[in-house]
mmCIF file of C-alpha atoms and ligand atoms in Angstrom:
data_model
loop_
_atom_site.group_PDB
_atom_site.id
_atom_site.type_symbol
_atom_site.label_atom_id
_atom_site.label_comp_id
_atom_site.label_asym_id
_atom_site.label_seq_id
_atom_site.Cartn_x
_atom_site.Cartn_y
_atom_site.Cartn_z
ATOM 1 C CA MET A 101 -29.547 -113.210 209.851
ATOM 2 C CA CYS A 102 -29.860 -112.548 213.809
ATOM 3 C CA SER A 103 -29.091 -115.799 214.815
ATOM 4 C CA CYS A 104 -25.838 -115.927 212.497
ATOM 5 C CA ARG A 105 -26.926 -118.873 210.312
ATOM 6 C CA CYS A 106 -24.461 -120.433 207.652
ATOM 7 C CA VAL A 107 -24.996 -121.154 204.057
ATOM 8 C CA ASP A 108 -23.455 -124.268 202.615
ATOM 9 C CA VAL A 109 -21.925 -122.371 199.711
ATOM 10 C CA PRO A 110 -20.690 -125.540 197.560
ATOM 11 C CA ARG A 111 -24.056 -127.386 198.251
ATOM 12 C CA ILE A 112 -26.177 -124.260 196.947
ATOM 13 C CA ALA A 113 -23.679 -123.472 193.932
ATOM 14 C CA GLU A 114 -24.233 -127.276 192.749
ATOM 15 C CA LEU A 115 -27.899 -126.746 193.034
ATOM 16 C CA CYS A 116 -27.915 -123.449 191.273
ATOM 17 C CA HIS A 117 -25.565 -124.305 188.560
ATOM 18 C CA ALA A 118 -27.677 -127.511 187.714
ATOM 19 C CA LYS A 119 -30.240 -124.989 186.981
ATOM 20 C CA ASN A 120 -28.002 -122.466 185.001
ATOM 21 C CA THR A 121 -28.448 -120.177 187.821
ATOM 22 C CA PRO A 122 -25.887 -117.837 189.070
ATOM 23 C CA ILE A 123 -25.372 -117.788 192.883
ATOM 24 C CA CYS A 124 -24.463 -114.355 194.602
ATOM 25 C CA ILE A 125 -23.397 -114.547 198.246
ATOM 26 C CA ASP A 126 -23.484 -111.564 200.580
ATOM 27 C CA GLY A 127 -20.243 -111.714 202.244
ATOM 28 C CA THR A 128 -20.674 -108.980 204.545
ATOM 29 C CA PHE A 129 -20.677 -110.689 207.745
ATOM 30 C CA ALA A 130 -17.806 -113.306 206.722
ATOM 31 C CA THR A 131 -15.342 -110.794 205.378
ATOM 32 C CA PRO A 132 -13.147 -111.970 202.486
ATOM 33 C CA ILE A 133 -10.558 -112.588 205.370
ATOM 34 C CA ASN A 134 -12.880 -115.341 206.956
ATOM 35 C CA GLN A 135 -14.698 -116.821 203.538
ATOM 36 C CA ARG A 136 -13.670 -117.043 199.790
ATOM 37 C CA ALA A 137 -16.952 -117.648 198.391
ATOM 38 C CA ILE A 138 -15.722 -117.475 194.694
ATOM 39 C CA ASP A 139 -13.150 -120.341 195.557
ATOM 40 C CA LEU A 140 -16.150 -122.142 197.195
ATOM 41 C CA GLY A 141 -18.294 -121.981 194.059
ATOM 42 C CA ALA A 142 -20.242 -118.805 193.975
ATOM 43 C CA ASP A 143 -20.341 -116.545 190.482
ATOM 44 C CA LEU A 144 -20.707 -113.289 192.509
ATOM 45 C CA VAL A 145 -19.891 -112.098 196.215
ATOM 46 C CA LEU A 146 -21.207 -108.709 197.465
ATOM 47 C CA HIS A 147 -19.924 -106.725 200.245
ATOM 48 C CA SER A 148 -21.306 -103.707 202.473
ATOM 49 C CA GLY A 149 -18.312 -101.845 202.377
ATOM 50 C CA THR A 150 -20.265 -99.810 205.444
ATOM 51 C CA LYS A 151 -18.960 -102.287 207.740
ATOM 52 C CA TYR A 152 -15.590 -104.522 207.789
ATOM 53 C CA LEU A 153 -13.888 -103.522 204.676
ATOM 54 C CA ALA A 154 -13.853 -99.635 205.564
ATOM 55 C CA GLY A 155 -14.030 -100.448 209.326
ATOM 56 C CA HIS A 156 -14.331 -97.366 210.807
ATOM 57 C CA ASN A 157 -18.435 -96.638 211.278
ATOM 58 C CA ASP A 158 -17.695 -93.363 208.868
ATOM 59 C CA VAL A 159 -18.550 -94.318 205.328
ATOM 60 C CA LEU A 160 -21.428 -96.030 202.976
ATOM 61 C CA ALA A 161 -19.769 -98.139 200.323
ATOM 62 C CA GLY A 162 -20.416 -101.080 198.753
ATOM 63 C CA ALA A 163 -18.785 -103.548 196.232
ATOM 64 C CA ILE A 164 -20.187 -106.643 193.953
ATOM 65 C CA CYS A 165 -17.173 -108.881 192.588
ATOM 66 C CA GLY A 166 -17.119 -111.746 190.032
ATOM 67 C CA LYS A 167 -16.645 -112.971 186.291
ATOM 68 C CA SER A 168 -16.057 -109.846 183.854
ATOM 69 C CA ASP A 169 -19.331 -111.136 182.156
ATOM 70 C CA LEU A 170 -21.572 -110.998 185.102
ATOM 71 C CA ILE A 171 -19.805 -107.753 186.444
ATOM 72 C CA ALA A 172 -20.564 -106.166 182.766
ATOM 73 C CA GLN A 173 -24.081 -106.852 183.011
ATOM 74 C CA ILE A 174 -24.016 -105.193 186.784
ATOM 75 C CA ARG A 175 -21.915 -102.093 185.423
ATOM 76 C CA ALA A 176 -24.093 -101.216 182.431
ATOM 77 C CA MET A 177 -27.278 -101.074 184.933
ATOM 78 C CA HIS A 178 -25.461 -98.945 187.355
ATOM 79 C CA ASN A 179 -24.444 -96.637 184.909
ATOM 80 C CA VAL A 180 -28.048 -96.209 184.402
ATOM 81 C CA LEU A 181 -28.663 -95.957 188.510
ATOM 82 C CA GLY A 182 -26.225 -93.814 189.447
ATOM 83 C CA GLY A 183 -24.683 -94.778 192.562
ATOM 84 C CA THR A 184 -21.033 -93.486 192.619
ATOM 85 C CA LEU A 185 -18.716 -92.839 195.670
ATOM 86 C CA ASP A 186 -17.469 -89.609 196.240
ATOM 87 C CA PRO A 187 -13.817 -88.888 196.506
ATOM 88 C CA HIS A 188 -13.264 -88.834 200.501
ATOM 89 C CA ALA A 189 -15.415 -91.976 200.942
ATOM 90 C CA ALA A 190 -13.287 -93.854 198.103
ATOM 91 C CA TYR A 191 -10.447 -92.562 200.286
ATOM 92 C CA LEU A 192 -11.734 -93.852 203.574
ATOM 93 C CA MET A 193 -12.422 -97.246 202.169
ATOM 94 C CA LEU A 194 -8.885 -97.475 200.620
ATOM 95 C CA ARG A 195 -7.559 -96.212 204.109
ATOM 96 C CA GLY A 196 -9.512 -98.598 206.050
ATOM 97 C CA MET A 197 -8.851 -101.868 203.932
ATOM 98 C CA LYS A 198 -5.112 -101.705 204.847
ATOM 99 C CA THR A 199 -6.076 -102.606 208.209
ATOM 100 C CA LEU A 200 -8.944 -105.172 207.141
ATOM 101 C CA GLY A 201 -6.720 -108.393 208.068
ATOM 102 C CA LEU A 202 -5.560 -107.033 211.536
ATOM 103 C CA ARG A 203 -9.426 -105.992 212.298
ATOM 104 C CA VAL A 204 -10.927 -108.946 211.405
ATOM 105 C CA GLU A 205 -8.198 -111.229 212.933
ATOM 106 C CA HIS A 206 -8.869 -109.416 216.239
ATOM 107 C CA GLN A 207 -12.419 -109.078 215.923
ATOM 108 C CA ASN A 208 -12.395 -112.924 215.338
ATOM 109 C CA LYS A 209 -10.664 -113.511 218.663
ATOM 110 C CA THR A 210 -12.952 -111.459 220.683
ATOM 111 C CA ALA A 211 -16.023 -112.597 219.328
ATOM 112 C CA LEU A 212 -15.325 -116.215 219.967
ATOM 113 C CA GLU A 213 -14.165 -115.430 223.732
ATOM 114 C CA ILE A 214 -17.202 -113.175 224.306
ATOM 115 C CA ALA A 215 -19.505 -115.756 222.643
ATOM 116 C CA LYS A 216 -17.799 -118.567 225.166
ATOM 117 C CA ARG A 217 -17.799 -116.600 228.499
ATOM 118 C CA LEU A 218 -21.825 -115.350 227.592
ATOM 119 C CA GLU A 219 -22.774 -119.161 226.786
ATOM 120 C CA ARG A 220 -21.622 -119.920 230.418
ATOM 121 C CA HIS A 221 -23.164 -116.499 232.163
ATOM 122 C CA PRO A 222 -26.095 -117.416 234.121
ATOM 123 C CA LYS A 223 -28.197 -114.700 233.052
ATOM 124 C CA ILE A 224 -27.939 -115.608 229.445
ATOM 125 C CA GLU A 225 -30.420 -118.037 227.745
ATOM 126 C CA ARG A 226 -28.972 -118.533 224.728
ATOM 127 C CA VAL A 227 -25.737 -117.778 222.381
ATOM 128 C CA HIS A 228 -25.962 -117.772 218.312
ATOM 129 C CA TYR A 229 -22.404 -117.680 217.194
ATOM 130 C CA PRO A 230 -20.990 -120.170 214.425
ATOM 131 C CA GLY A 231 -17.684 -120.450 215.919
ATOM 132 C CA LEU A 232 -19.403 -122.004 219.075
ATOM 133 C CA PRO A 233 -19.929 -126.139 218.684
ATOM 134 C CA SER A 234 -23.302 -125.493 220.071
ATOM 135 C CA HIS A 235 -24.117 -123.626 216.725
ATOM 136 C CA PRO A 236 -26.646 -125.318 214.654
ATOM 137 C CA ASP A 237 -24.279 -124.556 211.283
ATOM 138 C CA HIS A 238 -20.550 -124.915 213.323
ATOM 139 C CA HIS A 239 -19.515 -127.607 210.891
ATOM 140 C CA ILE A 240 -20.133 -125.870 207.709
ATOM 141 C CA ALA A 241 -18.753 -122.927 209.242
ATOM 142 C CA LYS A 242 -15.496 -124.810 210.268
ATOM 143 C CA GLU A 243 -15.061 -126.345 206.819
ATOM 144 C CA GLN A 244 -15.873 -123.245 205.094
ATOM 145 C CA MET A 245 -14.466 -120.260 206.870
ATOM 146 C CA LYS A 246 -11.019 -119.419 208.131
ATOM 147 C CA GLY A 247 -12.610 -117.561 211.196
ATOM 148 C CA PHE A 248 -16.278 -116.857 212.596
ATOM 149 C CA GLY A 249 -16.481 -113.155 212.499
ATOM 150 C CA GLY A 250 -16.764 -110.625 215.022
ATOM 151 C CA VAL A 251 -21.221 -110.432 215.567
ATOM 152 C CA VAL A 252 -22.395 -112.692 218.255
ATOM 153 C CA SER A 253 -26.213 -112.442 218.887
ATOM 154 C CA PHE A 254 -27.484 -113.673 222.426
ATOM 155 C CA GLU A 255 -30.752 -113.936 224.301
ATOM 156 C CA VAL A 256 -30.637 -112.057 227.548
ATOM 157 C CA ARG A 257 -32.865 -114.078 230.151
ATOM 158 C CA GLY A 258 -35.765 -111.889 230.806
ATOM 159 C CA ASP A 259 -38.170 -109.936 228.746
ATOM 160 C CA LEU A 260 -38.065 -106.932 226.199
ATOM 161 C CA TRP A 261 -37.436 -104.482 229.277
ATOM 162 C CA THR A 262 -34.822 -106.595 231.045
ATOM 163 C CA THR A 263 -33.073 -106.878 227.634
ATOM 164 C CA ALA A 264 -33.671 -103.107 227.013
ATOM 165 C CA LYS A 265 -32.089 -102.064 230.797
ATOM 166 C CA PHE A 266 -28.906 -104.312 229.879
ATOM 167 C CA VAL A 267 -28.221 -102.555 226.400
ATOM 168 C CA ASP A 268 -28.876 -99.064 228.377
ATOM 169 C CA GLY A 269 -26.301 -100.289 231.110
ATOM 170 C CA VAL A 270 -23.292 -101.054 228.774
ATOM 171 C CA ARG A 271 -21.063 -98.022 228.688
ATOM 172 C CA ILE A 272 -18.265 -99.269 225.942
ATOM 173 C CA PRO A 273 -20.556 -99.907 222.514
ATOM 174 C CA TYR A 274 -22.814 -97.323 220.905
ATOM 175 C CA ILE A 275 -26.530 -98.527 220.513
ATOM 176 C CA ALA A 276 -26.539 -98.390 216.502
ATOM 177 C CA PRO A 277 -27.592 -101.456 214.089
ATOM 178 C CA SER A 278 -24.246 -101.334 212.074
ATOM 179 C CA LEU A 279 -21.667 -103.719 212.440
ATOM 180 C CA GLY A 280 -17.738 -104.198 211.354
ATOM 181 C CA GLY A 281 -16.379 -100.952 212.492
ATOM 182 C CA VAL A 282 -13.507 -100.340 215.258
ATOM 183 C CA GLU A 283 -15.998 -99.297 217.502
ATOM 184 C CA THR A 284 -18.480 -102.194 219.205
ATOM 185 C CA LEU A 285 -22.339 -101.674 218.482
ATOM 186 C CA ILE A 286 -25.180 -103.201 220.554
ATOM 187 C CA GLU A 287 -28.523 -103.470 219.069
ATOM 188 C CA GLN A 288 -31.833 -104.998 220.134
ATOM 189 C CA PRO A 289 -33.350 -105.957 217.104
ATOM 190 C CA THR A 290 -36.886 -105.721 217.880
ATOM 191 C CA VAL A 291 -36.881 -102.701 219.292
ATOM 192 C CA ILE A 292 -34.153 -100.891 216.652
ATOM 193 C CA SER A 293 -34.691 -102.810 213.267
ATOM 194 C CA TYR A 294 -38.001 -104.804 213.309
ATOM 195 C CA TRP A 295 -40.651 -102.622 215.429
ATOM 196 C CA ASP A 296 -42.832 -101.880 212.646
ATOM 197 C CA GLN A 297 -42.855 -105.775 211.374
ATOM 198 C CA GLY A 298 -45.139 -106.479 214.347
ATOM 199 C CA PRO A 299 -44.896 -109.185 216.681
ATOM 200 C CA GLU A 300 -46.160 -112.261 214.359
ATOM 201 C CA LYS A 301 -43.219 -111.419 211.915
ATOM 202 C CA ARG A 302 -40.193 -111.067 214.269
ATOM 203 C CA ALA A 303 -41.300 -114.232 215.503
ATOM 204 C CA ALA A 304 -41.451 -115.761 211.924
ATOM 205 C CA TYR A 305 -37.830 -114.500 211.388
ATOM 206 C CA GLY A 306 -36.666 -115.856 214.895
ATOM 207 C CA ILE A 307 -36.319 -112.381 216.587
ATOM 208 C CA LYS A 308 -37.113 -112.527 219.994
ATOM 209 C CA ASP A 309 -37.548 -109.534 222.589
ATOM 210 C CA ASN A 310 -34.919 -110.762 224.301
ATOM 211 C CA LEU A 311 -32.464 -110.786 221.116
ATOM 212 C CA ILE A 312 -29.197 -108.626 221.451
ATOM 213 C CA ARG A 313 -26.697 -108.392 218.494
ATOM 214 C CA TYR A 314 -23.092 -107.557 219.634
ATOM 215 C CA SER A 315 -20.757 -106.249 216.833
ATOM 216 C CA CYS A 316 -17.271 -106.938 218.098
ATOM 217 C CA GLY A 317 -15.156 -103.803 217.655
ATOM 218 C CA ILE A 318 -10.987 -103.543 218.619
ATOM 219 C CA GLU A 319 -11.265 -102.093 222.184
ATOM 220 C CA ASP A 320 -9.485 -104.546 224.674
ATOM 221 C CA ILE A 321 -11.438 -107.493 225.391
ATOM 222 C CA GLU A 322 -11.099 -107.386 229.015
ATOM 223 C CA ASN A 323 -12.765 -103.861 229.034
ATOM 224 C CA LEU A 324 -15.842 -105.396 227.074
ATOM 225 C CA TRP A 325 -16.355 -108.358 229.273
ATOM 226 C CA ASP A 326 -15.763 -106.108 232.552
ATOM 227 C CA ASP A 327 -18.606 -103.645 230.630
ATOM 228 C CA ILE A 328 -20.964 -106.494 229.893
ATOM 229 C CA SER A 329 -20.735 -108.383 233.106
ATOM 230 C CA GLN A 330 -21.324 -105.019 234.824
ATOM 231 C CA SER A 331 -24.436 -104.652 232.744
ATOM 232 C CA LEU A 332 -25.853 -108.188 233.486
ATOM 233 C CA GLU A 333 -25.798 -107.529 237.192
ATOM 234 C CA GLN A 334 -27.878 -104.954 237.243
ATOM 235 C CA ILE A 335 -30.858 -106.792 235.179
HETATM 236 C C1 PLP B 542 -25.557 -103.726 205.915
HETATM 237 C C2 PLP B 542 -25.599 -104.956 205.116
HETATM 238 C C3 PLP B 542 -26.141 -104.349 203.854
HETATM 239 C C4 PLP B 542 -26.436 -103.286 203.344
HETATM 240 O O1 PLP B 542 -25.193 -102.550 203.268
HETATM 241 P P1 PLP B 542 -25.074 -100.777 203.250
HETATM 242 O O2 PLP B 542 -23.613 -100.452 202.992
HETATM 243 O O3 PLP B 542 -25.615 -100.368 204.671
HETATM 244 O O4 PLP B 542 -26.059 -100.462 202.208
HETATM 245 C C5 PLP B 542 -26.096 -105.559 202.765
HETATM 246 N N1 PLP B 542 -26.151 -106.905 203.732
HETATM 247 C C6 PLP B 542 -25.519 -106.932 204.790
HETATM 248 C C7 PLP B 542 -25.484 -108.577 205.300
HETATM 249 C C8 PLP B 542 -25.728 -106.315 205.774
HETATM 250 O O5 PLP B 542 -24.812 -105.995 206.834
#
């Protein structure tokens, strides 16, 4: 997840369907703007509405889409489990989705540009972004996605503390583990999401101490870049 790997959806769909198994794609990072997983062969697509769909970092929601026979089974379970959006959250979802296309297009552009600039920066060791030719799944992303999304992850040249100093030095993003909203968010997965798992598990997941996840919002790209640059200069 933190290195933004891409799944070859038609290939996985073929393998699953050969065994009569439905395939569900979590389209949260991709968004319906950048990837049409059902057209690519998936049976179900789920989205965290909390992220790009609502897009304003102010609601918790989710959606699952697919053929009616599969959705009917999920709906029956949903009736038992009881999760229901309150009317205001539903309103925020609808309101947010009106600008989904505009936001994602902007976020695609910003993330690609930031990824390219980071890749050339001497204080950055490595950048993980499916829109870069250096990414191991770039060929899959190019074929199966219209845009590469708003999340860039990268490794700062240095240890846990140098990386934490960089995070503390940026002024525009909020430090938070979510993504996909209009405000840029930054996090150091080792510290924020995976600390309890310990160093062995983190290593197995490929989460290095110097890894950063940066979720581009809709701020001006030059402001974001100036902010990143000034913080990198301080470490
Ligand atoms: C955040 C996230 C979820 C969970 O969504 P919530 O709305 O926070 O419950 C699921 N999948 C992915 C890929 C996510 O990023």
